[in-house]
Amino acid sequence: GQNIDQPTEMTATEGAIVQINCTYQTSGFNGLFWYQQHAGEAPTFLSYNVLDGLEEKGRFSSFLSRSKGYSYLLLKELQMKDSASYLCAVSAWDLSYIPTFGRGTSLIVHP
Amino acid sequence: GAGVSQSPSNKVTEKGKDVELRCDPISGHTALYWYRQRLGQGLEFLIYFQGNSAPDKSGLPSDRFSAERTGESVSTLTIQRTQQEDSAVYLCASSRWARGLDTGELFFGEGSRLTVL
């Protein structure tokens, strides 16, 4: 999606914390999703934010600021299996409410 | 089945041939989406179905692409006269709710990997 930006690639160390940012520009915001996609596999749902603030779910947390058009996914106590692509997707009026995806952030976790 | 099922998982075809990709959504899911993912790229929206109607075909890249859905079940994506740039993974997703409402989580299939020689 041309209005949704996230870094292309990030690297981190096992056991560390990493924050993956996503910025968007839309009208009539209706929610933001994060998905995880391992190589060669289907994307799987991680989180959904529609109100401002932090949603925590185990080692993963997602934050949203609607006024800033900004979200981040926070991964704690990184494990090797967290190496994957993380996709940010936005639903909004000007995107016809179709979940529209960014290009994804490839996260590489090193031992 | 419990999840979204897509077939074939892999398809190799020659340029100019037609291909048909199938998606079997989760039972009871009214919304169905087709996306395309080129190597190393994000998901590109193709078409959305609400029941068996397609209110949004805006993502179909050309008139060689068409899709249909039977009721609230199986959908087929057809690509006619395939070109090399059609090579990609075609992902299908279903969700319980209609767009514009409480947007539901998308459940994805494993995808159909299309290679056009």
Short mmCIF file of C-alpha atoms in Angstrom, two decimals:
data_model
loop_
_atom_site.label_atom_id
_atom_site.label_comp_id
_atom_site.label_asym_id
_atom_site.label_seq_id
_atom_site.Cartn_x
_atom_site.Cartn_y
_atom_site.Cartn_z
CA GLY A 1 0.00 0.00 0.00
CA GLN A 2 1.43 3.33 -1.05
CA ASN A 3 0.22 5.07 2.14
CA ILE A 4 1.64 2.55 4.58
CA ASP A 5 5.35 2.59 5.41
CA GLN A 6 7.51 0.25 7.44
CA PRO A 7 11.23 -0.52 7.41
CA THR A 8 12.34 -3.17 4.93
CA GLU A 9 14.62 -5.13 7.23
CA MET A 10 15.70 -5.25 10.86
CA THR A 11 18.12 -7.43 12.78
CA ALA A 12 18.20 -8.20 16.50
CA THR A 13 19.79 -10.56 18.98
CA GLU A 14 18.10 -13.49 20.68
CA GLY A 15 16.70 -12.41 24.07
CA ALA A 16 16.57 -8.73 23.13
CA ILE A 17 13.63 -6.40 22.44
CA VAL A 18 12.80 -5.03 18.99
CA GLN A 19 10.29 -2.38 17.87
CA ILE A 20 8.93 -2.41 14.33
CA ASN A 21 7.31 0.85 13.28
CA CYS A 22 4.50 1.47 10.82
CA THR A 23 3.27 4.87 9.65
CA TYR A 24 0.17 5.47 7.55
CA GLN A 25 -1.78 8.29 5.92
CA THR A 26 -5.49 7.58 5.50
CA SER A 27 -8.93 9.15 5.90
CA GLY A 28 -11.61 7.49 7.99
CA PHE A 29 -9.29 5.16 9.90
CA ASN A 30 -11.00 1.92 10.93
CA GLY A 31 -8.21 -0.17 12.46
CA LEU A 32 -4.67 -1.43 12.11
CA PHE A 33 -3.51 -5.05 11.98
CA TRP A 34 -0.18 -6.75 12.46
CA TYR A 35 0.49 -10.12 10.84
CA GLN A 36 3.48 -12.45 11.03
CA GLN A 37 4.59 -14.36 7.94
CA HIS A 38 7.29 -17.02 7.98
CA ALA A 39 9.01 -17.71 4.66
CA GLY A 40 6.81 -19.81 2.42
CA GLU A 41 3.87 -19.73 4.81
CA ALA A 42 0.57 -17.87 5.13
CA PRO A 43 0.37 -14.67 7.19
CA THR A 44 -1.00 -15.22 10.69
CA PHE A 45 -2.81 -12.63 12.80
CA LEU A 46 -0.95 -11.02 15.69
CA SER A 47 -2.94 -7.98 16.77
CA TYR A 48 -5.63 -5.43 15.95
CA ASN A 49 -5.72 -1.83 17.23
CA VAL A 50 -8.58 0.58 16.67
CA LEU A 51 -8.18 2.83 19.73
CA ASP A 52 -5.07 4.67 20.90
CA GLY A 53 -2.79 2.89 23.32
CA LEU A 54 -0.93 -0.30 23.93
CA GLU A 55 -2.36 -3.79 23.52
CA GLU A 56 -0.27 -6.50 25.18
CA LYS A 57 -0.42 -10.16 24.28
CA GLY A 58 2.33 -12.26 25.80
CA ARG A 59 5.73 -11.36 24.34
CA PHE A 60 4.11 -9.21 21.65
CA SER A 61 2.58 -5.76 22.13
CA SER A 62 1.12 -3.33 19.62
CA PHE A 63 0.75 0.42 20.02
CA LEU A 64 -1.41 2.88 18.09
CA SER A 65 -1.52 6.68 17.88
CA ARG A 66 -4.30 7.72 15.50
CA SER A 67 -3.39 11.42 15.65
CA LYS A 68 0.15 10.63 14.50
CA GLY A 69 -0.78 7.90 12.03
CA TYR A 70 1.68 5.65 13.80
CA SER A 71 1.85 2.15 15.18
CA TYR A 72 4.57 -0.14 16.42
CA LEU A 73 4.89 -3.82 17.17
CA LEU A 74 7.09 -4.61 20.15
CA LEU A 75 8.63 -8.06 20.45
CA LYS A 76 10.23 -8.97 23.79
CA GLU A 77 12.55 -11.84 24.76
CA LEU A 78 13.26 -12.53 21.11
CA GLN A 79 13.55 -16.12 20.01
CA MET A 80 15.07 -17.52 16.83
CA LYS A 81 11.59 -18.58 15.67
CA ASP A 82 10.59 -14.89 15.63
CA SER A 83 12.64 -14.48 12.44
CA ALA A 84 9.90 -13.69 9.94
CA SER A 85 8.29 -10.90 7.98
CA TYR A 86 5.95 -8.60 9.95
CA LEU A 87 3.14 -7.01 7.96
CA CYS A 88 1.26 -3.86 8.94
CA ALA A 89 -2.22 -3.47 7.41
CA VAL A 90 -4.73 -0.63 7.68
CA SER A 91 -8.50 -0.51 7.18
CA ALA A 92 -9.87 2.94 6.32
CA TRP A 93 -12.67 4.70 4.45
CA ASP A 94 -10.40 5.95 1.67
CA LEU A 95 -9.08 2.42 1.19
CA SER A 96 -12.66 1.18 0.86
CA TYR A 97 -12.15 -0.60 4.17
CA ILE A 98 -10.09 -3.25 2.40
CA PRO A 99 -7.22 -4.30 4.71
CA THR A 100 -4.32 -2.71 2.84
CA PHE A 101 -0.82 -3.93 3.55
CA GLY A 102 2.58 -2.31 3.78
CA ARG A 103 5.57 -3.99 2.17
CA GLY A 104 6.46 -5.83 5.36
CA THR A 105 9.51 -5.79 7.62
CA SER A 106 11.86 -8.75 7.47
CA LEU A 107 13.18 -9.44 10.98
CA ILE A 108 16.33 -11.52 11.37
CA VAL A 109 17.10 -12.76 14.89
CA HIS A 110 20.74 -13.71 15.53
CA PRO A 111 21.96 -16.06 18.29
CA GLY B 1 -11.99 -27.90 6.91
CA ALA B 2 -10.88 -25.80 9.85
CA GLY B 3 -8.90 -23.27 7.85
CA VAL B 4 -8.79 -21.58 4.45
CA SER B 5 -7.81 -24.07 1.78
CA GLN B 6 -6.22 -23.15 -1.55
CA SER B 7 -5.35 -25.24 -4.57
CA PRO B 8 -3.14 -25.90 -6.36
CA SER B 9 -0.30 -25.12 -3.96
CA ASN B 10 2.09 -24.85 -6.89
CA LYS B 11 1.39 -24.26 -10.58
CA VAL B 12 3.93 -23.96 -13.37
CA THR B 13 2.51 -22.90 -16.71
CA GLU B 14 3.63 -21.63 -20.06
CA LYS B 15 3.14 -18.04 -21.13
CA GLY B 16 -0.20 -17.60 -22.85
CA LYS B 17 -2.00 -20.42 -21.03
CA ASP B 18 -5.00 -19.88 -18.75
CA VAL B 19 -4.88 -20.85 -15.07
CA GLU B 20 -7.55 -21.26 -12.44
CA LEU B 21 -6.85 -20.94 -8.73
CA ARG B 22 -9.29 -22.12 -6.10
CA CYS B 23 -10.05 -20.93 -2.57
CA ASP B 24 -12.24 -22.67 0.00
CA PRO B 25 -12.90 -20.22 2.87
CA ILE B 26 -13.75 -20.96 6.47
CA SER B 27 -17.39 -22.00 6.77
CA GLY B 28 -19.59 -19.08 7.78
CA HIS B 29 -17.18 -16.38 6.67
CA THR B 30 -19.02 -13.92 4.45
CA ALA B 31 -16.04 -11.87 3.31
CA LEU B 32 -13.38 -13.26 0.97
CA TYR B 33 -10.29 -11.50 -0.35
CA TRP B 34 -7.69 -12.30 -2.98
CA TYR B 35 -4.20 -10.83 -2.68
CA ARG B 36 -1.06 -11.25 -4.76
CA GLN B 37 2.44 -11.35 -3.28
CA ARG B 38 5.43 -11.04 -5.58
CA LEU B 39 8.80 -12.24 -4.32
CA GLY B 40 10.05 -9.99 -1.52
CA GLN B 41 7.04 -7.70 -1.79
CA GLY B 42 4.00 -6.91 0.34
CA LEU B 43 0.46 -8.09 -0.28
CA GLU B 44 -1.27 -6.47 -3.25
CA PHE B 45 -5.09 -6.43 -3.08
CA LEU B 46 -6.89 -7.94 -6.08
CA ILE B 47 -10.60 -8.42 -5.32
CA TYR B 48 -13.06 -8.65 -2.45
CA PHE B 49 -16.32 -10.63 -2.19
CA GLN B 50 -19.18 -10.03 0.20
CA GLY B 51 -21.18 -13.23 -0.12
CA ASN B 52 -21.15 -13.98 -3.84
CA SER B 53 -21.06 -10.39 -5.02
CA ALA B 54 -17.84 -8.56 -5.74
CA PRO B 55 -18.32 -4.98 -4.61
CA ASP B 56 -14.66 -4.17 -5.10
CA LYS B 57 -12.74 -5.32 -8.17
CA SER B 58 -10.47 -2.29 -8.18
CA GLY B 59 -7.30 -4.26 -7.59
CA LEU B 60 -7.53 -6.56 -10.60
CA PRO B 61 -4.46 -5.60 -12.65
CA SER B 62 -5.98 -6.21 -16.10
CA ASP B 63 -8.98 -7.69 -17.89
CA ARG B 64 -7.10 -10.99 -18.07
CA PHE B 65 -7.95 -11.44 -14.39
CA SER B 66 -11.43 -12.46 -13.24
CA ALA B 67 -12.90 -14.08 -10.17
CA GLU B 68 -16.18 -15.55 -9.03
CA ARG B 69 -17.62 -16.98 -5.87
CA THR B 70 -20.39 -19.48 -5.31
CA GLY B 71 -22.65 -18.29 -2.48
CA GLU B 72 -20.54 -17.91 0.62
CA SER B 73 -18.23 -20.74 -0.29
CA VAL B 74 -15.65 -21.53 -2.95
CA SER B 75 -14.03 -18.81 -5.03
CA THR B 76 -11.99 -19.17 -8.20
CA LEU B 77 -9.48 -16.68 -9.58
CA THR B 78 -8.86 -17.07 -13.30
CA ILE B 79 -5.93 -15.61 -15.16
CA GLN B 80 -6.19 -15.76 -18.94
CA ARG B 81 -3.25 -15.64 -21.34
CA THR B 82 -0.74 -15.66 -18.50
CA GLN B 83 2.34 -13.44 -18.68
CA GLN B 84 5.63 -13.79 -16.86
CA GLU B 85 4.80 -10.81 -14.64
CA ASP B 86 1.86 -12.82 -13.28
CA SER B 87 4.34 -15.05 -11.44
CA ALA B 88 3.60 -14.62 -7.74
CA VAL B 89 1.96 -16.25 -4.74
CA TYR B 90 -1.80 -15.73 -4.82
CA LEU B 91 -3.21 -15.61 -1.29
CA CYS B 92 -6.85 -15.97 -0.35
CA ALA B 93 -8.24 -14.79 2.98
CA SER B 94 -11.66 -14.93 4.59
CA SER B 95 -13.20 -13.07 7.47
CA ARG B 96 -16.44 -13.22 9.39
CA TRP B 97 -17.51 -9.61 9.07
CA ALA B 98 -18.18 -7.22 6.27
CA ARG B 99 -15.92 -4.28 5.65
CA GLY B 100 -16.92 -1.02 7.27
CA LEU B 101 -18.18 -2.80 10.35
CA ASP B 102 -16.00 -4.21 13.09
CA THR B 103 -13.35 -5.31 10.63
CA GLY B 104 -12.65 -8.91 11.37
CA GLU B 105 -9.36 -10.71 11.49
CA LEU B 106 -8.32 -12.14 8.12
CA PHE B 107 -7.58 -15.85 8.01
CA PHE B 108 -5.21 -16.68 5.17
CA GLY B 109 -4.72 -19.81 3.13
CA GLU B 110 -1.26 -21.17 2.35
CA GLY B 111 -1.38 -19.60 -1.10
CA SER B 112 -0.99 -20.79 -4.66
CA ARG B 113 2.49 -20.24 -6.08
CA LEU B 114 2.23 -19.49 -9.80
CA THR B 115 5.25 -19.61 -12.06
CA VAL B 116 4.84 -18.53 -15.68
CA LEU B 117 7.66 -19.66 -17.94
#
